[in-house]
Coordinates of C-alpha atoms in Angstrom, one line a residue:
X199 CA 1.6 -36.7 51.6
X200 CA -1.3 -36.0 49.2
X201 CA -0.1 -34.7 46.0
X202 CA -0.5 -31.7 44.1
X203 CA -2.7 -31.3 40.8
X204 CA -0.5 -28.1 39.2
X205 CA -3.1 -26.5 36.7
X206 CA -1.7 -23.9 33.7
X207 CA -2.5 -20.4 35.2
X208 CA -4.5 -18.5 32.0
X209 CA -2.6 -16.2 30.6
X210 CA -4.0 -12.4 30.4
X211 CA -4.4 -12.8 26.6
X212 CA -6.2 -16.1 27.1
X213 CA -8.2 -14.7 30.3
X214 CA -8.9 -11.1 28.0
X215 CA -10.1 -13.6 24.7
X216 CA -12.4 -15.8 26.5
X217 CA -13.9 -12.5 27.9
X218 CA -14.4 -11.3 23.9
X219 CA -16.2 -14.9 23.4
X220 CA -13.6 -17.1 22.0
X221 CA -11.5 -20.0 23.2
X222 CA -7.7 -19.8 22.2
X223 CA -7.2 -22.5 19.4
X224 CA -4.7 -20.5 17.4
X225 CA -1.2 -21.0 18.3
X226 CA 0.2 -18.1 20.5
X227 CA 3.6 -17.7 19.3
X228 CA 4.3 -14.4 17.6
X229 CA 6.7 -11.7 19.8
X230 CA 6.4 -8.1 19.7
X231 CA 8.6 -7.5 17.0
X232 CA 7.5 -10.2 14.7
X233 CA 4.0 -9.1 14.8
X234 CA 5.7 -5.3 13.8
X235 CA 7.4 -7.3 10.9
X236 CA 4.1 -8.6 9.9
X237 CA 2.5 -5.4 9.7
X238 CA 5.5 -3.9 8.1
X239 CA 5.6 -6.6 5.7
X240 CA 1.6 -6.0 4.5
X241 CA 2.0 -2.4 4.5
X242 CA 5.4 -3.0 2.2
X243 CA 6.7 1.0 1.1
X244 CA 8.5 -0.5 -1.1
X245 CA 6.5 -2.2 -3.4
X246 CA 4.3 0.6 -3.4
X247 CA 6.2 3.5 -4.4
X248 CA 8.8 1.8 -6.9
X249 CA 6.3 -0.5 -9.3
X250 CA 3.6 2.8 -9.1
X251 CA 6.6 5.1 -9.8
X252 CA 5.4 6.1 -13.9
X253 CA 1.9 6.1 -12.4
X254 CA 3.1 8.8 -10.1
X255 CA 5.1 10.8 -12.9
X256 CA 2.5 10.9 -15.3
X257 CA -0.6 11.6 -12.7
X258 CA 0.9 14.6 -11.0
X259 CA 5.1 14.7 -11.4
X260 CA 7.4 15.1 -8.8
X261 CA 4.6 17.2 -6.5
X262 CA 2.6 14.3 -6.2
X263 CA 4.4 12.2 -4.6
X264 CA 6.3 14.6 -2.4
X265 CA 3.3 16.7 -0.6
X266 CA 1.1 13.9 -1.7
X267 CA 2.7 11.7 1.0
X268 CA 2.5 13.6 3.5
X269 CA -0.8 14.5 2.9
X270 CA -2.1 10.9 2.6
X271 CA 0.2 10.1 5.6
X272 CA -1.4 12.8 7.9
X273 CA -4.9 10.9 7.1
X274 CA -3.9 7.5 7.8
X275 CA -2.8 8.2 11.3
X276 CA -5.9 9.9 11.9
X277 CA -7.4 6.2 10.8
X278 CA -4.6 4.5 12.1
X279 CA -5.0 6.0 15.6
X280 CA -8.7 5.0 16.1
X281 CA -7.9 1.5 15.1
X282 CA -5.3 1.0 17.3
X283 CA -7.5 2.4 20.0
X284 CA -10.3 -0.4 19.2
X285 CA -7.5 -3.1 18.8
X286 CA -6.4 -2.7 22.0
X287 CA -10.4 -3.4 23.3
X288 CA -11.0 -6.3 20.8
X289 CA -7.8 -8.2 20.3
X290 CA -9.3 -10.7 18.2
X291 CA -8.2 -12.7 15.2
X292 CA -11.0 -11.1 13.1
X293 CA -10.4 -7.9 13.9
X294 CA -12.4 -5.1 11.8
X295 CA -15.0 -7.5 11.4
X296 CA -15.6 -8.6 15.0
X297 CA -15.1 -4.6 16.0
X298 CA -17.8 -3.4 14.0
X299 CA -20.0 -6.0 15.4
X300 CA -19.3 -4.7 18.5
X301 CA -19.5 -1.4 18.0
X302 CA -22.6 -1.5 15.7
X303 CA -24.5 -3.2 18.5
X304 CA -27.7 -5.6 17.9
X305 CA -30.0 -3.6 16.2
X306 CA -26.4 -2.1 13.3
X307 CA -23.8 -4.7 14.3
X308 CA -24.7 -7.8 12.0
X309 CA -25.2 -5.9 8.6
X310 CA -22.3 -3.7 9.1
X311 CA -19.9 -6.7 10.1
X312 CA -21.6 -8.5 7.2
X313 CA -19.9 -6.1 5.1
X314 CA -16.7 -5.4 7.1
X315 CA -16.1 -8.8 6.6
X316 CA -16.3 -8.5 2.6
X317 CA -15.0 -5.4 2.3
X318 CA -12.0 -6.3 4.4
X319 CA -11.2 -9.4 2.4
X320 CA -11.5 -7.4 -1.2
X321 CA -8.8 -5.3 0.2
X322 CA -6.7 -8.1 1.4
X323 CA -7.0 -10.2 -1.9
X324 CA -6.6 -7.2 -4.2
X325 CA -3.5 -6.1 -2.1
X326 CA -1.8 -9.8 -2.3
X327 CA -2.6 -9.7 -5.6
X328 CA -1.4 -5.6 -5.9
X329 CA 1.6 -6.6 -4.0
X330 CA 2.9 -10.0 -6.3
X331 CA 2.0 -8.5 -9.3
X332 CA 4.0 -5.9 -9.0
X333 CA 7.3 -7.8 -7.8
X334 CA 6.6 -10.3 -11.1
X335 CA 6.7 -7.2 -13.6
X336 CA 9.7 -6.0 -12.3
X337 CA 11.1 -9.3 -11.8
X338 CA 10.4 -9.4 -15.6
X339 CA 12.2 -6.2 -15.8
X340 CA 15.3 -7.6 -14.2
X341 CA 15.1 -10.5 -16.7
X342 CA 15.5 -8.2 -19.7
X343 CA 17.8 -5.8 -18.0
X344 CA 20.6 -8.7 -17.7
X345 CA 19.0 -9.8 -21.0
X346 CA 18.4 -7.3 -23.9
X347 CA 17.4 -9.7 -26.4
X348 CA 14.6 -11.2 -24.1
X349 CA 10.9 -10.1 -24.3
X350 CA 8.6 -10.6 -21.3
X351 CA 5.5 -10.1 -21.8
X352 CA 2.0 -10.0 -20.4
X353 CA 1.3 -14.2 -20.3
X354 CA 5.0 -14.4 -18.7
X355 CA 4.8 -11.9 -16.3
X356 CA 1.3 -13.3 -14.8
X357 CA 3.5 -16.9 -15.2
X358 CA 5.9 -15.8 -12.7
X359 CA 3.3 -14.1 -10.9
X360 CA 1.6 -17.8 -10.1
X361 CA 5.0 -18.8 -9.4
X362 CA 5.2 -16.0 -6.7
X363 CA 2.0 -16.6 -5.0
X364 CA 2.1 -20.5 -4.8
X365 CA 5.7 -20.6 -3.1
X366 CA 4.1 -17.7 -1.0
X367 CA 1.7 -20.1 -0.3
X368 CA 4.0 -23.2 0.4
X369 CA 5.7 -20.5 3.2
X370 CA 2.3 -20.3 4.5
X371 CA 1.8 -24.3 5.0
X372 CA 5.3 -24.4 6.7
X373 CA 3.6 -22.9 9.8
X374 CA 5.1 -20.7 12.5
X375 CA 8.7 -21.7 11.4
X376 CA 8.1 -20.1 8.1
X377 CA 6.5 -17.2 8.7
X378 CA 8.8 -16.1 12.0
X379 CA 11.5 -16.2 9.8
X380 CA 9.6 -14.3 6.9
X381 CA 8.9 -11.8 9.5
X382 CA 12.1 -11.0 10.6
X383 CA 13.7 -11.3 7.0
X384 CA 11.0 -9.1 5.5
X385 CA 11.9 -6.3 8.5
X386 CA 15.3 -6.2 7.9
X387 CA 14.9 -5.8 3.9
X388 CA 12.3 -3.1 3.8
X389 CA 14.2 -0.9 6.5
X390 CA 17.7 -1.5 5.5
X391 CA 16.3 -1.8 2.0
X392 CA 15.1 1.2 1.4
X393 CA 18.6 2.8 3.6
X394 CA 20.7 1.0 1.0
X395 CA 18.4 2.3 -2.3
X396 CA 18.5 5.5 -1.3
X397 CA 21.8 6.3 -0.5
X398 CA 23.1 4.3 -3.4
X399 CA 20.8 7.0 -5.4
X400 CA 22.1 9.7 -4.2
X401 CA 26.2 8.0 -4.1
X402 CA 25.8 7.0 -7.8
X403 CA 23.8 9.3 -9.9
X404 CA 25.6 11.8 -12.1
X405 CA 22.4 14.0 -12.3
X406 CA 20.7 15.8 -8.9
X407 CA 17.6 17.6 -9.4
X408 CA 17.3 21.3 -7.7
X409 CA 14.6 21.0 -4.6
X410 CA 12.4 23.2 -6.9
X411 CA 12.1 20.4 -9.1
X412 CA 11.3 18.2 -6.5
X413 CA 8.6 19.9 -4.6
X414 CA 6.9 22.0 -7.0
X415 CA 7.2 20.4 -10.4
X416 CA 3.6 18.9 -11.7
X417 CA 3.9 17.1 -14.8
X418 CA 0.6 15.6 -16.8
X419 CA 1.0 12.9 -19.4
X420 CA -3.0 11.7 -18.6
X421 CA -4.4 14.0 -20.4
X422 CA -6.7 15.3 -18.1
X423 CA -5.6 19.0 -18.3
X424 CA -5.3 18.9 -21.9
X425 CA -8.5 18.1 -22.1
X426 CA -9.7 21.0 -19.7
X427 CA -9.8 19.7 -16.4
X428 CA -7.8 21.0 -13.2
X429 CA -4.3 20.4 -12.2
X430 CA -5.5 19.8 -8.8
X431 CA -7.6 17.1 -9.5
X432 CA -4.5 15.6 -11.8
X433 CA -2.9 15.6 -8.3
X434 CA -5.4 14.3 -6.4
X435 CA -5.2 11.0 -9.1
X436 CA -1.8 10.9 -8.3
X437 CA -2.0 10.2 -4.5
X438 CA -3.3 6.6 -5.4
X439 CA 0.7 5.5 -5.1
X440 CA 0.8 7.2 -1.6
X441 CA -2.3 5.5 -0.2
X442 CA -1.3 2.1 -1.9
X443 CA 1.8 2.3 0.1
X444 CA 0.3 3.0 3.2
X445 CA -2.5 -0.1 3.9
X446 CA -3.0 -3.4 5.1
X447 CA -1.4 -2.4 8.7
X448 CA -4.9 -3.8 10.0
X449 CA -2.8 -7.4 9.8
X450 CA -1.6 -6.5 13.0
X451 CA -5.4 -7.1 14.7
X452 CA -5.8 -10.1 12.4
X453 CA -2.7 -11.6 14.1
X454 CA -3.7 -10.8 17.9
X455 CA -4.8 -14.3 18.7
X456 CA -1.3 -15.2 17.8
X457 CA 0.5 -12.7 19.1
X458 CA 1.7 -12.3 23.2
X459 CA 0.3 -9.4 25.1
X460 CA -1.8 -8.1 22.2
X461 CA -3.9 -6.0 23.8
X462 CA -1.0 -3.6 23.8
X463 CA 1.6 -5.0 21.1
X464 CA -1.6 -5.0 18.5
X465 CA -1.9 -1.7 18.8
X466 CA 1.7 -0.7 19.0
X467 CA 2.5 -2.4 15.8
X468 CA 0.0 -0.6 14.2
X469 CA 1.1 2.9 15.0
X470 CA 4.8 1.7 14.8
X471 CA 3.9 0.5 11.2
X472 CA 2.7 3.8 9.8
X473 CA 5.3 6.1 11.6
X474 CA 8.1 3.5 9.9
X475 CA 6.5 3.5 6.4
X476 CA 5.9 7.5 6.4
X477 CA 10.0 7.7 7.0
X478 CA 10.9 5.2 4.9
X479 CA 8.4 6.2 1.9
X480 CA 9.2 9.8 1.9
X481 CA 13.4 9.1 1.8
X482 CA 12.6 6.8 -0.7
X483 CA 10.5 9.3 -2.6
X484 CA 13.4 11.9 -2.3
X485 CA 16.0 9.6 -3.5
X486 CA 13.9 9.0 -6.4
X487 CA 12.3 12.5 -7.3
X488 CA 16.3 13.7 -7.0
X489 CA 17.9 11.6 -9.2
X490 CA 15.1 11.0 -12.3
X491 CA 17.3 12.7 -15.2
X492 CA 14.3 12.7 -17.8
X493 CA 10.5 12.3 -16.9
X494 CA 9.5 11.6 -20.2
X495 CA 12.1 9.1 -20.8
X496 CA 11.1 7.8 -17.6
X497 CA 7.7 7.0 -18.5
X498 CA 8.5 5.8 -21.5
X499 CA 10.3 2.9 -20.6
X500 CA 7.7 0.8 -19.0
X501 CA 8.9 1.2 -15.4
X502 CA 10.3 4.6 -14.4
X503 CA 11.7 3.4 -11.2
X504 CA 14.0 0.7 -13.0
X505 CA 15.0 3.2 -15.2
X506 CA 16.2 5.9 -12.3
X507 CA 18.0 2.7 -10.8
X508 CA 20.1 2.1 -13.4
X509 CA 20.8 5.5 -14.7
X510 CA 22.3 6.0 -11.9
X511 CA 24.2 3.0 -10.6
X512 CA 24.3 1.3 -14.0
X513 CA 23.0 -2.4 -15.1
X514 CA 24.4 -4.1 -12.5
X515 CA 23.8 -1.8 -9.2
X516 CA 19.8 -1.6 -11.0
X517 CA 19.7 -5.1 -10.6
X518 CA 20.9 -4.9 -7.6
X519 CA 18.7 -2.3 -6.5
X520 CA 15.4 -4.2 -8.2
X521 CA 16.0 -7.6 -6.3
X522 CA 15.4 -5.6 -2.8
X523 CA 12.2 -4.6 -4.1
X524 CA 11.3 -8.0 -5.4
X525 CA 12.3 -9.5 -2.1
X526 CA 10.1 -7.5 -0.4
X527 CA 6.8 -7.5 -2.4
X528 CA 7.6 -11.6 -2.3
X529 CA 7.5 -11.3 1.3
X530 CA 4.4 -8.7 1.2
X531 CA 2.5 -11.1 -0.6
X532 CA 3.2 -13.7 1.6
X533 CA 2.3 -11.6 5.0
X534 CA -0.7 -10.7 3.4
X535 CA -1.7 -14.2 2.2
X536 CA -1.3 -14.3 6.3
X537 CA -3.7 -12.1 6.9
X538 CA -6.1 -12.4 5.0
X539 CA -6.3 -16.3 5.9
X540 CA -6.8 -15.1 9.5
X541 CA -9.8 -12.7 8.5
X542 CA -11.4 -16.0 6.9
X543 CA -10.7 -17.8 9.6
X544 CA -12.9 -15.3 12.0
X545 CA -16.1 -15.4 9.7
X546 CA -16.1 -19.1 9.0
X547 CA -15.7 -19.1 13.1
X548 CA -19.1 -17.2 12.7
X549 CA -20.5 -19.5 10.0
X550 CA -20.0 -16.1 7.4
X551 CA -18.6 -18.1 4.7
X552 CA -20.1 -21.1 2.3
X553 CA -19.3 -24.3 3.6
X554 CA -18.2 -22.7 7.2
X555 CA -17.1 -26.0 8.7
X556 CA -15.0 -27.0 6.3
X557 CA -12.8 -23.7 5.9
X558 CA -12.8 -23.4 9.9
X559 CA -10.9 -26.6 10.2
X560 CA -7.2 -26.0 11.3
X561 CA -4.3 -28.0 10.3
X562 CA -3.8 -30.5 13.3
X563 CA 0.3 -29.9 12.8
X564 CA 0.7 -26.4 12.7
X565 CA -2.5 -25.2 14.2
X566 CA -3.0 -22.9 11.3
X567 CA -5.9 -22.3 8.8
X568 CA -4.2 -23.9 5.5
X569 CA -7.3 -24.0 3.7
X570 CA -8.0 -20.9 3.9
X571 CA -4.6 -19.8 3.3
X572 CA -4.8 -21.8 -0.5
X573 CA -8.4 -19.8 -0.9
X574 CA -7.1 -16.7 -0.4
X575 CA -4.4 -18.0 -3.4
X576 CA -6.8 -18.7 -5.7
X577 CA -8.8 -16.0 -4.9
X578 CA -5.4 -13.5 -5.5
X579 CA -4.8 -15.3 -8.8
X580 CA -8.3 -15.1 -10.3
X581 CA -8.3 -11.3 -9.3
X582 CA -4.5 -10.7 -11.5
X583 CA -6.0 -12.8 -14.8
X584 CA -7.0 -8.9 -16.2
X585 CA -2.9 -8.3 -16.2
X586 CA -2.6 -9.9 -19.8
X587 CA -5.3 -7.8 -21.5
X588 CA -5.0 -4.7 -19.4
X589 CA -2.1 -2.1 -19.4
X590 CA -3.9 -0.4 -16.2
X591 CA -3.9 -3.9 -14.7
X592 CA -1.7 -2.9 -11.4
X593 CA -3.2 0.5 -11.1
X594 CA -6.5 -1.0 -11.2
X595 CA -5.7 -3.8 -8.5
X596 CA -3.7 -0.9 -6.2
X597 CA -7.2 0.6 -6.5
X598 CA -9.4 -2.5 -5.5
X599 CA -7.4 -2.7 -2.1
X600 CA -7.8 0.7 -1.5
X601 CA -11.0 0.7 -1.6
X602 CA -11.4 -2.4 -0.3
X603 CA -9.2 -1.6 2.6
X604 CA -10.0 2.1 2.9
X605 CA -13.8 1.1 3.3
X606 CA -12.9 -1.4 6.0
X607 CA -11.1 0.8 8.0
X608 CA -13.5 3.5 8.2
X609 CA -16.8 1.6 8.9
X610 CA -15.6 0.9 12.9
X611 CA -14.2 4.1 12.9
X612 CA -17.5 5.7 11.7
X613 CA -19.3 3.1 14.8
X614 CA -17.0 4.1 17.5
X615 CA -17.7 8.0 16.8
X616 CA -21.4 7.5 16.4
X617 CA -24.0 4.6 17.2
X618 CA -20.7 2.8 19.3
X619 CA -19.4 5.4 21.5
X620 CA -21.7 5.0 24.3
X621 CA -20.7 1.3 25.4
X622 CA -17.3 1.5 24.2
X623 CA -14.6 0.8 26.8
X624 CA -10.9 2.3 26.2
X625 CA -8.2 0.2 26.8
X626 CA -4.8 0.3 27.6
X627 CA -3.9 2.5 24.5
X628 CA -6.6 5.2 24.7
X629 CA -7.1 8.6 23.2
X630 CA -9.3 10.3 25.0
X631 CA -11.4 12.6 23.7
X632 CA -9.3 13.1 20.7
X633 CA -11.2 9.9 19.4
X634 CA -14.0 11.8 17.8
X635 CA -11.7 14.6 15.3
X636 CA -9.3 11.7 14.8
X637 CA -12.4 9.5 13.3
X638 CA -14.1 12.5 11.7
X639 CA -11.1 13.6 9.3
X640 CA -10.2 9.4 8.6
X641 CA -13.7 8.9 7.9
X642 CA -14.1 12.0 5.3
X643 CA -11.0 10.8 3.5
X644 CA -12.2 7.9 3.1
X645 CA -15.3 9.4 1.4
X646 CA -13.0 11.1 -1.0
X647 CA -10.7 8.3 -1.9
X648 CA -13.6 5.9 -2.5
X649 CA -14.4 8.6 -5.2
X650 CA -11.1 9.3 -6.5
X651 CA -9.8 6.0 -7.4
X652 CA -13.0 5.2 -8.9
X653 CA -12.3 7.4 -11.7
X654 CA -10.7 7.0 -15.2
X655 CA -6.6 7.3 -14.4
X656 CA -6.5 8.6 -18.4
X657 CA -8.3 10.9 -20.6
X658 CA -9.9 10.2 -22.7
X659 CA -10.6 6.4 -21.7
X660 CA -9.0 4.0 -24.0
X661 CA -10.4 0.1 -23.4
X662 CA -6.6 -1.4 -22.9
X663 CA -6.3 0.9 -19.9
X664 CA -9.6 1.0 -18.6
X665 CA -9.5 1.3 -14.5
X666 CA -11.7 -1.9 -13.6
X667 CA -11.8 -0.5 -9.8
X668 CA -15.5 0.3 -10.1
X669 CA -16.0 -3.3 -11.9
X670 CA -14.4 -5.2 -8.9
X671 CA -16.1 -2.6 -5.8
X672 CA -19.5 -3.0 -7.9
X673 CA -19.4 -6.8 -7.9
X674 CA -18.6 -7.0 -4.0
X675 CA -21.4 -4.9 -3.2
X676 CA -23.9 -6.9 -5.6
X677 CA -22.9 -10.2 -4.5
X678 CA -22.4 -8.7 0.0
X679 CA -25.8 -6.7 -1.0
X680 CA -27.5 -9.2 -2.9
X681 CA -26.6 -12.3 -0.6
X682 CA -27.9 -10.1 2.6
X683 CA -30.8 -9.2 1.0
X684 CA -32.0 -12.4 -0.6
X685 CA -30.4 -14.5 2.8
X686 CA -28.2 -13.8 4.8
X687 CA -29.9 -11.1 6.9
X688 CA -32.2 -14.2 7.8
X689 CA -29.5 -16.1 10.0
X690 CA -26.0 -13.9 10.1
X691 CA -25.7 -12.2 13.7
X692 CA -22.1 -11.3 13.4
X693 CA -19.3 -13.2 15.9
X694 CA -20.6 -16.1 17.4
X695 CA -19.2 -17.1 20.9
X696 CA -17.7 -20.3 21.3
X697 CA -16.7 -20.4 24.6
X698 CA -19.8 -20.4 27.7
X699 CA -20.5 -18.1 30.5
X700 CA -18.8 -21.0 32.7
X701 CA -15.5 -20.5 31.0
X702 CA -15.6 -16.8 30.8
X703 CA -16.4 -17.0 34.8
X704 CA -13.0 -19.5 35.5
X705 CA -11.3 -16.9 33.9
X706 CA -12.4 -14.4 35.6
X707 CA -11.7 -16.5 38.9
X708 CA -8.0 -17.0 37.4
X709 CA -7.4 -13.5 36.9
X710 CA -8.3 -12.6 40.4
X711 CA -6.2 -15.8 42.0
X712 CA -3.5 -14.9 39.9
X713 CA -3.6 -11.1 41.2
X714 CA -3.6 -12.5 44.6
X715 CA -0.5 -14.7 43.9
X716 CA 1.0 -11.4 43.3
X717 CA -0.1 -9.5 46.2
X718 CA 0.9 -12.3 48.6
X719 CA 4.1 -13.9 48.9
X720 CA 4.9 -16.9 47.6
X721 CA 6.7 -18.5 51.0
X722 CA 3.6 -17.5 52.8
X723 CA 0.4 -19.5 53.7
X724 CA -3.0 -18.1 53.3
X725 CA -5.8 -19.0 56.0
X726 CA -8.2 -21.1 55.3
X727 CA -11.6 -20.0 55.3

């Protein structure tokens, strides 16, 4: 009897890939739920609201961050919801960069994913950066909590800042093994996390706030309004916190070539991922706006959320308290580190980055792009250096990734709604004609928080707390502009396929073979034609 050569059947992610251009060289190995961790890890609530607490108190009060959530919240699903529709058409490893290709077509496609691409990686660094930065100061703050007598200051904080990001890093290198279990550790701390803060708040403090404090007190300590300027745009300011906490769930896409039915679990963890953070932000928010005894006092001390912390459930429950938020901007930094690797990775693929062969080369063990994950490193290092001459330093950075990320969102968006919605095809997740308001409203926020966060964060501006936002946005749109211009225009198309027509047309064949397998039953023989 002649034996049988048993072939691999594609798998629909493979088959759905090779259809968008691409062979599958990254390792497939990421469930449902660890891609959700992922997402939730990048678009960490916690290390946004607690290190940006005083920020928050002085820019607004109380108000700011209550309605202020909700209000940013309400726009990011409207963003959120027309990215996940994409995502589920273009499950790809580059994501917002190979969307907007698409969508932009020939004649738009390569100069807007030319700036996708850099846009979307300012966001990522700055928000690795953002996210370590902030765990190091208030790992700093621990340090002199448990000792009085110790002073940390600016060149010790960014010390254990470097500290943070290289064993970030090092998780990176491990490979799948290391970031599964990141994934699932980082899960578990933000949601249970931010249950245990919060009800230890509200079980520990000797002082509760009246709900008129909560949502209606404004407080300015910016000077804004002294100097003659409205309340409301004090408050606007004071949303930076809210949109800070609520970004990077774009990691989700960047993971798809790594993650098992992403067509639909790519989609699904972005949507999951804001729904989660809205919940857990605004209890965390409560339990902090109830329980903060003194605003002024607050402020004062350097970090307003270590101070509620252990007014109310003294030195040690503070501690306590701090190291869940540490844990999880550690882990933040390292999901992001992640992502940002992966968005790399997609426009090297596309021969977008200097030296393109070099960065695209995986690491033969893990199948992961290590280079690029010790570029992004550097790259989040250099961009924290301004934190020991700069008392705006993590304001300034939380602004960069906004920006950065806000930007990046809203460019496909803009292309689906306009030059892009005549070839686009909806996928699985879908939302009709809902699409277009959905993309409108994201889009017009995004307008007015590139604005916002541009501006001074104090009046008037004092050089140690200058906002270096602009300084940073301006420098990626001379050096994106600048190289396009002078280059890059010349020779950059956007994604480059790597896999031929033949391939695309085996897969095709698979898919319908393998939809006949299922029609048919397996004891049965088919005729021979």
């Amino acid at each position: 009897m002649a034996s049988k050569t048993v072939h691999q059947p594609a798998t629909e992610d493979e088959i759905r890939l090779a259809k968008l251009g691409y062979q599958q060289n990254l390792k497939r190995q990421f469930s449902a739920f660890q891609n959700f961790g992922f997402v939730l890890t990048n678009a960490s609530v916690l290390i946004g609201v607690i290190p940006l607490y005083s920020f928050a108190l002085t820019l607004g009060g109380p108000v700011a961050l209550t309605w202020g959530w909700l209000l940013v919240a309400s726009f990011v699903m409207c963003i959120g919801l027309c990215m996940a529709e994409i995502c589920s058409t273009y499950p790809t490893a580059g994501g917002l960069y190979y969307w907007t290709a698409k969508l932009g077509g020939r004649k738009y496609g390569p100069v807007f994913s030319w700036f996708e691409a850099w846009f979307n990686s300012l966001g990522q660094v700055a928000g690795a950066s953002g996210s370590v930065l902030s765990a190091a100061q208030l790992l700093g703050a621990m340090i002199t909590i448990a000792n009085p007598g110790t002073e940390i200051n600016e060149y010790k904080t960014y010390g254990i800042f470097l500290a943070l990001v290289i064993t970030g890093a090092l998780v990176n290198t491990m490979g799948g093994i290391g970031l599964k279990a990141t994934s699932i550790f980082s899960v578990w701390v933000h949601i249970l996390g931010t249950i245990v803060i919060v009800i230890v708040l509200f079980a520990t403090s000797s002082h509760r706030n009246s709900a008129k404090f909560v949502f209606t007190e404004f407080h300015d300590g910016s000077g804004y309004t002294a100097a003659g300027y409205s309340s409301f745009l004090v408050f606007l300011l004071g949303l930076l916190p809210s949109q800070w906490s609520m970004l990077g769930y774009d990691s989700s896409a960047h993971m798809s070539e790594e993650t098992q039915d992403s067509y639909i679990n790519g989609p699904r963890g972005i949507v999951y991922t804001i729904i989660a953070a809205v919940v857990m932000g605004w209890a965390l928010i409560l339990g902090l706006n109830f329980n903060v005894d003194d605003i002024e006092a607050a402020i004062a001390s350097g970090n307003a959320a270590a101070y509620v912390f252990t007014q109310s459930a003294g030195t040690n429950g503070g501690l306590f308290l701090l190291s869940i938020v540490v844990s999880a901007g550690w882990c933040c930094g390292i999901g992001t580190l992640a992502a940002n690797s992966r968005m790399f990775y997609a426009f090297a693929r596309d021969g977008g980055l200097p030296y393109s062969k070099f960065w695209v080369g995986l690491d033969e063990r893990s199948g992961m792009p290590i280079r690029l994950v010790w570029l992004s490193a550097l790259l989040v290092c250099i961009l924290a250096i301004p934190s020991m001459f700069s008392l705006s330093a993590l304001s300034a950075v939380s602004g960069i990734s906004i920006i950065g990320f806000t930007v990046s969102y809203a460019i496909p968006v803009f292309l689906r709604i306009t030059v892009g919605r005549k070839n686009f095809v909806q996928s699985e997740f879908n939302l009709g004609r809902w699409s277009y308001l959905l993309g409108g409203l994201g889009c017009a926020w995004t307008a007015l928080a590139f604005v916002l966060f541009n501006l001074p964060q104090a009046w008037p501006v004092k050089a140690s707390e200058l906002n270096y936002t602009p300084v940073a946005v301006g420098f990626m749109l001379l050096f994106a502009g600048g190289w396009w211009a002078l280059d890059a225009r010349r020779w950059f198309k956007g994604p480059t396929a790597d896999i031929d027509m033949d391939s695309i047309a085996k897969a095709e064949f698979a898919e319908a073979q393998r939809a006949l397998e299922i029609k048919v039953p397996s004891d049965e023989t088919l005729p021979v034609v």
